[in-house]
PDB file of C-alpha atoms in Angstrom:
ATOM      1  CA  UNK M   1      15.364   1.483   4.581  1.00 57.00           C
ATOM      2  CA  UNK M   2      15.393   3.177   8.352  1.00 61.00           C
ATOM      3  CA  UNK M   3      12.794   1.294  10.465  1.00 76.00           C
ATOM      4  CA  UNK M   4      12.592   4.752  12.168  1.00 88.00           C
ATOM      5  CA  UNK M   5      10.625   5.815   9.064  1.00 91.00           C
ATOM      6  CA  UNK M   6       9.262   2.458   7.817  1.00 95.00           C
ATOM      7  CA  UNK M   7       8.731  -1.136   8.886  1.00 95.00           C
ATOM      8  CA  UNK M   8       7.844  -3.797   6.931  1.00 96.00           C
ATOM      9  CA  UNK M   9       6.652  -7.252   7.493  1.00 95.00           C
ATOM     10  CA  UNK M  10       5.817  -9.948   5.605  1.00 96.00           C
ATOM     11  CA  UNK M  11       2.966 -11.353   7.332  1.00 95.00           C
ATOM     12  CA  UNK M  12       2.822 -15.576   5.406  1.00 93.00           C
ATOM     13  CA  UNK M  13      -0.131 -16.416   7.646  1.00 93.00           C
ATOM     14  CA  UNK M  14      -2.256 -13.827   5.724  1.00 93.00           C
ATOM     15  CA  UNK M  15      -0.263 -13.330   2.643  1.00 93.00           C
ATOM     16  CA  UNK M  16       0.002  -9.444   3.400  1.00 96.00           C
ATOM     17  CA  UNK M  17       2.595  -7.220   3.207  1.00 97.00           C
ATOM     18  CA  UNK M  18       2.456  -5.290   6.099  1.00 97.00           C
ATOM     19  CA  UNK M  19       4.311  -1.550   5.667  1.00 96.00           C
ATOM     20  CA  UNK M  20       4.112   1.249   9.342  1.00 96.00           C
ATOM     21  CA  UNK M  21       4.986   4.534   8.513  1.00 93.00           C
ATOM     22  CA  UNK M  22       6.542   5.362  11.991  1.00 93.00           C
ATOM     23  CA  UNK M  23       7.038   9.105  11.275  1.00 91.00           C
ATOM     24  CA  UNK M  24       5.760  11.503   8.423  1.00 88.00           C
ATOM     25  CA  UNK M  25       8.281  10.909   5.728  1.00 90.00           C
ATOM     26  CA  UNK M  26      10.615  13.510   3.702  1.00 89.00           C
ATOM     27  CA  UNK M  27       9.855  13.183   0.115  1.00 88.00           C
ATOM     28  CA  UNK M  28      13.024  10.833  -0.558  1.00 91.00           C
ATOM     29  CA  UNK M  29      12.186   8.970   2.335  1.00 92.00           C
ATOM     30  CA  UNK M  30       8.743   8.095   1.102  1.00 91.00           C
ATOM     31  CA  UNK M  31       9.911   7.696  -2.456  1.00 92.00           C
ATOM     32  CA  UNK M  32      12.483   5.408  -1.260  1.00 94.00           C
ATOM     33  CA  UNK M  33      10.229   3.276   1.428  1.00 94.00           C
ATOM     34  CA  UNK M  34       7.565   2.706  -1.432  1.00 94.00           C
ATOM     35  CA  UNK M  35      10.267   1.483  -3.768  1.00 95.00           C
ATOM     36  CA  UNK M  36      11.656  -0.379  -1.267  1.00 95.00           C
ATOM     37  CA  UNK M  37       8.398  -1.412  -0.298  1.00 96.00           C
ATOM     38  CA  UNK M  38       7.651  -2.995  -4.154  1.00 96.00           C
ATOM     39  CA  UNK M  39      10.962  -4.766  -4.264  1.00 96.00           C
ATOM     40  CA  UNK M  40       9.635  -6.608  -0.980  1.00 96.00           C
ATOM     41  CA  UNK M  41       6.409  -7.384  -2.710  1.00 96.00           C
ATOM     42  CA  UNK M  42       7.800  -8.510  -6.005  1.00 96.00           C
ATOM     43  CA  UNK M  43      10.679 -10.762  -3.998  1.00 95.00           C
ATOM     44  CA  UNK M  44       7.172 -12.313  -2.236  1.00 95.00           C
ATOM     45  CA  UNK M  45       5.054 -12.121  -4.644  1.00 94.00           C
ATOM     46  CA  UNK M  46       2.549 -10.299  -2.253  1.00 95.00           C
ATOM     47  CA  UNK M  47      -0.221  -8.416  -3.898  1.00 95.00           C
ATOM     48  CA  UNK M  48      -1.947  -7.557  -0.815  1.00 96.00           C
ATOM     49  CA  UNK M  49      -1.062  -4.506   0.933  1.00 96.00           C
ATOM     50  CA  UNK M  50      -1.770  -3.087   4.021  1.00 97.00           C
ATOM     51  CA  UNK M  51      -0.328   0.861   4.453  1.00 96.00           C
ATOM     52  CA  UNK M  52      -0.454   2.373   7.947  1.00 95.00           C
ATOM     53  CA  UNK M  53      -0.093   5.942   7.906  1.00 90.00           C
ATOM     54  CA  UNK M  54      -1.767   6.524  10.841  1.00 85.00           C
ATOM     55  CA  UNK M  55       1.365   8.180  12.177  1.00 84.00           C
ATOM     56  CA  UNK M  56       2.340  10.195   9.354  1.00 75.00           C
ATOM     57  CA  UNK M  57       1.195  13.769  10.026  1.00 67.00           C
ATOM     58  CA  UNK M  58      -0.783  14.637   6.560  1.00 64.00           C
ATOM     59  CA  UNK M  59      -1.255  12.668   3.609  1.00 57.00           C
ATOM     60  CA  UNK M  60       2.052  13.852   2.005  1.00 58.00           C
ATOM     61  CA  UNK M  61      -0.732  15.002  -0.863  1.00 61.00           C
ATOM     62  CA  UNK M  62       2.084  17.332  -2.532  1.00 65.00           C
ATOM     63  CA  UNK M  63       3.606  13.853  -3.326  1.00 75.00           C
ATOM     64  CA  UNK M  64      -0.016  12.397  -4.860  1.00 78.00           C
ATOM     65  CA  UNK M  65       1.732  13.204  -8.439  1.00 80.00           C
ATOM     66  CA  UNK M  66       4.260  10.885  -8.008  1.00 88.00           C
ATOM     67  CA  UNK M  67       2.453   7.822  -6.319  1.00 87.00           C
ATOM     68  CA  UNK M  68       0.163   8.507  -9.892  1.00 84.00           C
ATOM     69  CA  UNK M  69       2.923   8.952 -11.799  1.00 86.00           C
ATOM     70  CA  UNK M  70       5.344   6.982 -11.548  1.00 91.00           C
ATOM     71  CA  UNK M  71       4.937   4.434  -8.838  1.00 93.00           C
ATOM     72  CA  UNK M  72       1.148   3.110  -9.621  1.00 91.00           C
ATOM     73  CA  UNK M  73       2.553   2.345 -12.944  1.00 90.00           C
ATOM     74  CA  UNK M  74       6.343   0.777 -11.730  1.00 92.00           C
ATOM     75  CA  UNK M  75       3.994  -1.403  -9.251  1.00 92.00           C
ATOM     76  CA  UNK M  76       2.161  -2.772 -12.099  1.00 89.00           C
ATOM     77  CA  UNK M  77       4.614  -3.386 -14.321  1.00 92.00           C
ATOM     78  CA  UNK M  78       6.859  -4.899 -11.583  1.00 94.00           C
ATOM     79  CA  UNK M  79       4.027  -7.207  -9.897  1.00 93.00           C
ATOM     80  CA  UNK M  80       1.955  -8.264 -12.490  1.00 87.00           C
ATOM     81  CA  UNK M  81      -2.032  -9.131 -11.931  1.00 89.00           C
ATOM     82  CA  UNK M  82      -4.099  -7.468  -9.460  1.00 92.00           C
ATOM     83  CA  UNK M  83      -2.171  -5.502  -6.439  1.00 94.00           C
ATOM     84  CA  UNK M  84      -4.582  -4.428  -3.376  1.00 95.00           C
ATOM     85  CA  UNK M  85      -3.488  -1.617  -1.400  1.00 95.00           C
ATOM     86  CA  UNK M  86      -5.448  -0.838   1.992  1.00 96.00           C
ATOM     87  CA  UNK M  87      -4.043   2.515   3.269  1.00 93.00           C
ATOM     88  CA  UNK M  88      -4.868   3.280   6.909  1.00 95.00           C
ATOM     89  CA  UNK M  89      -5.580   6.251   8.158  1.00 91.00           C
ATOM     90  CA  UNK M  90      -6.809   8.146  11.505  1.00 90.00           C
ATOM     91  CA  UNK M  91      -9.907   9.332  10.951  1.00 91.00           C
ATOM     92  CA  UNK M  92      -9.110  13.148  10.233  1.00 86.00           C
ATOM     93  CA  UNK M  93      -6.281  12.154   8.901  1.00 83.00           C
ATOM     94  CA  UNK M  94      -8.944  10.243   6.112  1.00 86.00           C
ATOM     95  CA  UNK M  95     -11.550  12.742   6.243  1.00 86.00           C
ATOM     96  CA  UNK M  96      -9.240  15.522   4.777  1.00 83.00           C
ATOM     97  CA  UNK M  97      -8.405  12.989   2.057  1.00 81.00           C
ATOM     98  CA  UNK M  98     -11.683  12.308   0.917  1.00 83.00           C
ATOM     99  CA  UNK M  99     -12.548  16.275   0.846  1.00 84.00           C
ATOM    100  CA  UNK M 100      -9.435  17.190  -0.721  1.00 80.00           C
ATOM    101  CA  UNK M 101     -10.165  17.855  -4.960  1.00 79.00           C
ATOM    102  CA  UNK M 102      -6.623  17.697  -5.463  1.00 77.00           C
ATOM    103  CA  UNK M 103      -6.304  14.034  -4.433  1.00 78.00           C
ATOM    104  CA  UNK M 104      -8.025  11.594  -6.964  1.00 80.00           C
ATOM    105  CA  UNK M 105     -10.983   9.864  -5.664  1.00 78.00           C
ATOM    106  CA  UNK M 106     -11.395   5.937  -5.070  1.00 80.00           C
ATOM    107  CA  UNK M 107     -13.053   5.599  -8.304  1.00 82.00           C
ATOM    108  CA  UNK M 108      -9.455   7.258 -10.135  1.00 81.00           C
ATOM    109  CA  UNK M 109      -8.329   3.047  -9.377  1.00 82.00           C
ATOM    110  CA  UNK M 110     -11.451   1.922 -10.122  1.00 82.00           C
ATOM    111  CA  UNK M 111     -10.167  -0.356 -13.622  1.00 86.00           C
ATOM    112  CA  UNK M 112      -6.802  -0.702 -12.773  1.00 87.00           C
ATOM    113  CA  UNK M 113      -4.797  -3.418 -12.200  1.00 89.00           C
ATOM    114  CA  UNK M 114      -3.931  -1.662  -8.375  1.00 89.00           C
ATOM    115  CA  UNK M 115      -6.579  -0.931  -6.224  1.00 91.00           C
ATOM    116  CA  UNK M 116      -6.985   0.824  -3.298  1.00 90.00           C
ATOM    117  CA  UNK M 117      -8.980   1.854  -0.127  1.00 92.00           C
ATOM    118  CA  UNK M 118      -8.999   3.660   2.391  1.00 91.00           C
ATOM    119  CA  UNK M 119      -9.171   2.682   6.629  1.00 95.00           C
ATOM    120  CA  UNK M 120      -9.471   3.876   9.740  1.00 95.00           C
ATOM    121  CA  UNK M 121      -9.681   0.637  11.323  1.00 96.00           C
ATOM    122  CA  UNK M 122      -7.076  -2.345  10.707  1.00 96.00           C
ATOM    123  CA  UNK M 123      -9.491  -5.136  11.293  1.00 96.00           C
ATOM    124  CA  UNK M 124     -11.389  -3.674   8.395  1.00 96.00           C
ATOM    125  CA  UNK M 125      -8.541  -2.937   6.371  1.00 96.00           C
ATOM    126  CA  UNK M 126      -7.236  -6.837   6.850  1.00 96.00           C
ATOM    127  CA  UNK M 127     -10.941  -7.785   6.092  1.00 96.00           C
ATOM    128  CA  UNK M 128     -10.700  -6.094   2.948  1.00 95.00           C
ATOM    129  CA  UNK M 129      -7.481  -7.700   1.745  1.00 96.00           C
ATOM    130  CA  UNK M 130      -8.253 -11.372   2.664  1.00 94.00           C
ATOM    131  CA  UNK M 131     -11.539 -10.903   0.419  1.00 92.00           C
ATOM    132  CA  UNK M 132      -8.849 -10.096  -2.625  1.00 87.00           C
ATOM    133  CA  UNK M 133      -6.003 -12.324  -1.651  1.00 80.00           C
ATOM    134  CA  UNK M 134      -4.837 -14.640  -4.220  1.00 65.00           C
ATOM    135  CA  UNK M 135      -5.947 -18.108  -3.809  1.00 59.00           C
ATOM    136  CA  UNK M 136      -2.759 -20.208  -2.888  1.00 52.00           C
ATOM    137  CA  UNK M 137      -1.465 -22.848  -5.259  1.00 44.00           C
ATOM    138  CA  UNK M 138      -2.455 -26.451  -3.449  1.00 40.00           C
ATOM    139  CA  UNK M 139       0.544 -28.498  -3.544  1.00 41.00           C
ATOM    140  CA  UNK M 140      -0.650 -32.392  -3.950  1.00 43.00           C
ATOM    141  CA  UNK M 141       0.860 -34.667  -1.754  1.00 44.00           C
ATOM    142  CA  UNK M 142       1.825 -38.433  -3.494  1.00 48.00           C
ATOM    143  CA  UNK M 143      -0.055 -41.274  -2.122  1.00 44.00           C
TER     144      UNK M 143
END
């Protein structure tokens, strides 16, 4: 994947996969980051998310269909258990998200095994995800 269009960062410290849309995507490019984007996850096993789309120009919400689809349903088959997904957003950039009918509200994820919110600030955003990161496996040391 381009890092012109997306970066993505594994970030151990904080067990969050961190993905920067650095330019409003074409619809293969976005297609293709988010897959790309999964495989990263799965080879992690990260099921903490954060999405910055603060750069992105709209929403892409002609392309809501397929994130509903087809990938909300890959990423849970693919990464078993609970996946959190923090999306960032500027904050018209969010506001004509959460006034648009044709986009599903927060409550659409509301039993499913991905959820998602929605940012305008990353400190909140990271918040968010450490509340639902997996607790870590403690590894016993031999005395």
């Amino acid at each position: 994947m381009p890092t012109d269009v997306l970066q993505i960062t594994y970030r151990a410290d904080l067990q969050v996969l961190v993905a920067r849309w650095m330019r409003q995507p074409s619809t293969d490019e976005l297609q293709n980051g988010y897959e790309h984007l999964l495989n990263v996850a799965v080879e992690y096993k990260c099921h903490t998310w954060l999405i910055d789309a603060g750069r992105r120009a709209d929403s892409n919400k002609d392309r809501t269909t397929w994130m509903v689809q087809h990938f909300f349903p890959r990423l849970a088959e693919r990464l078993p258990g609970n996946v959190h997904l923090a999306f960032l957003f500027t904050p018209g950039h969010l506001r004509d998200i959460e006034t648009d009918p044709q986009l599903p509200p927060l409550s659409f994820f509301g039993n499913r095994p991905y959820q998602v919110a929605r940012f305008t600030e990353e400190q909140a955003a990271m918040a968010w995800l450490a509340e639902h990161r997996q607790p870590q496996t403690s590894k016993q040391v031999p005395v």
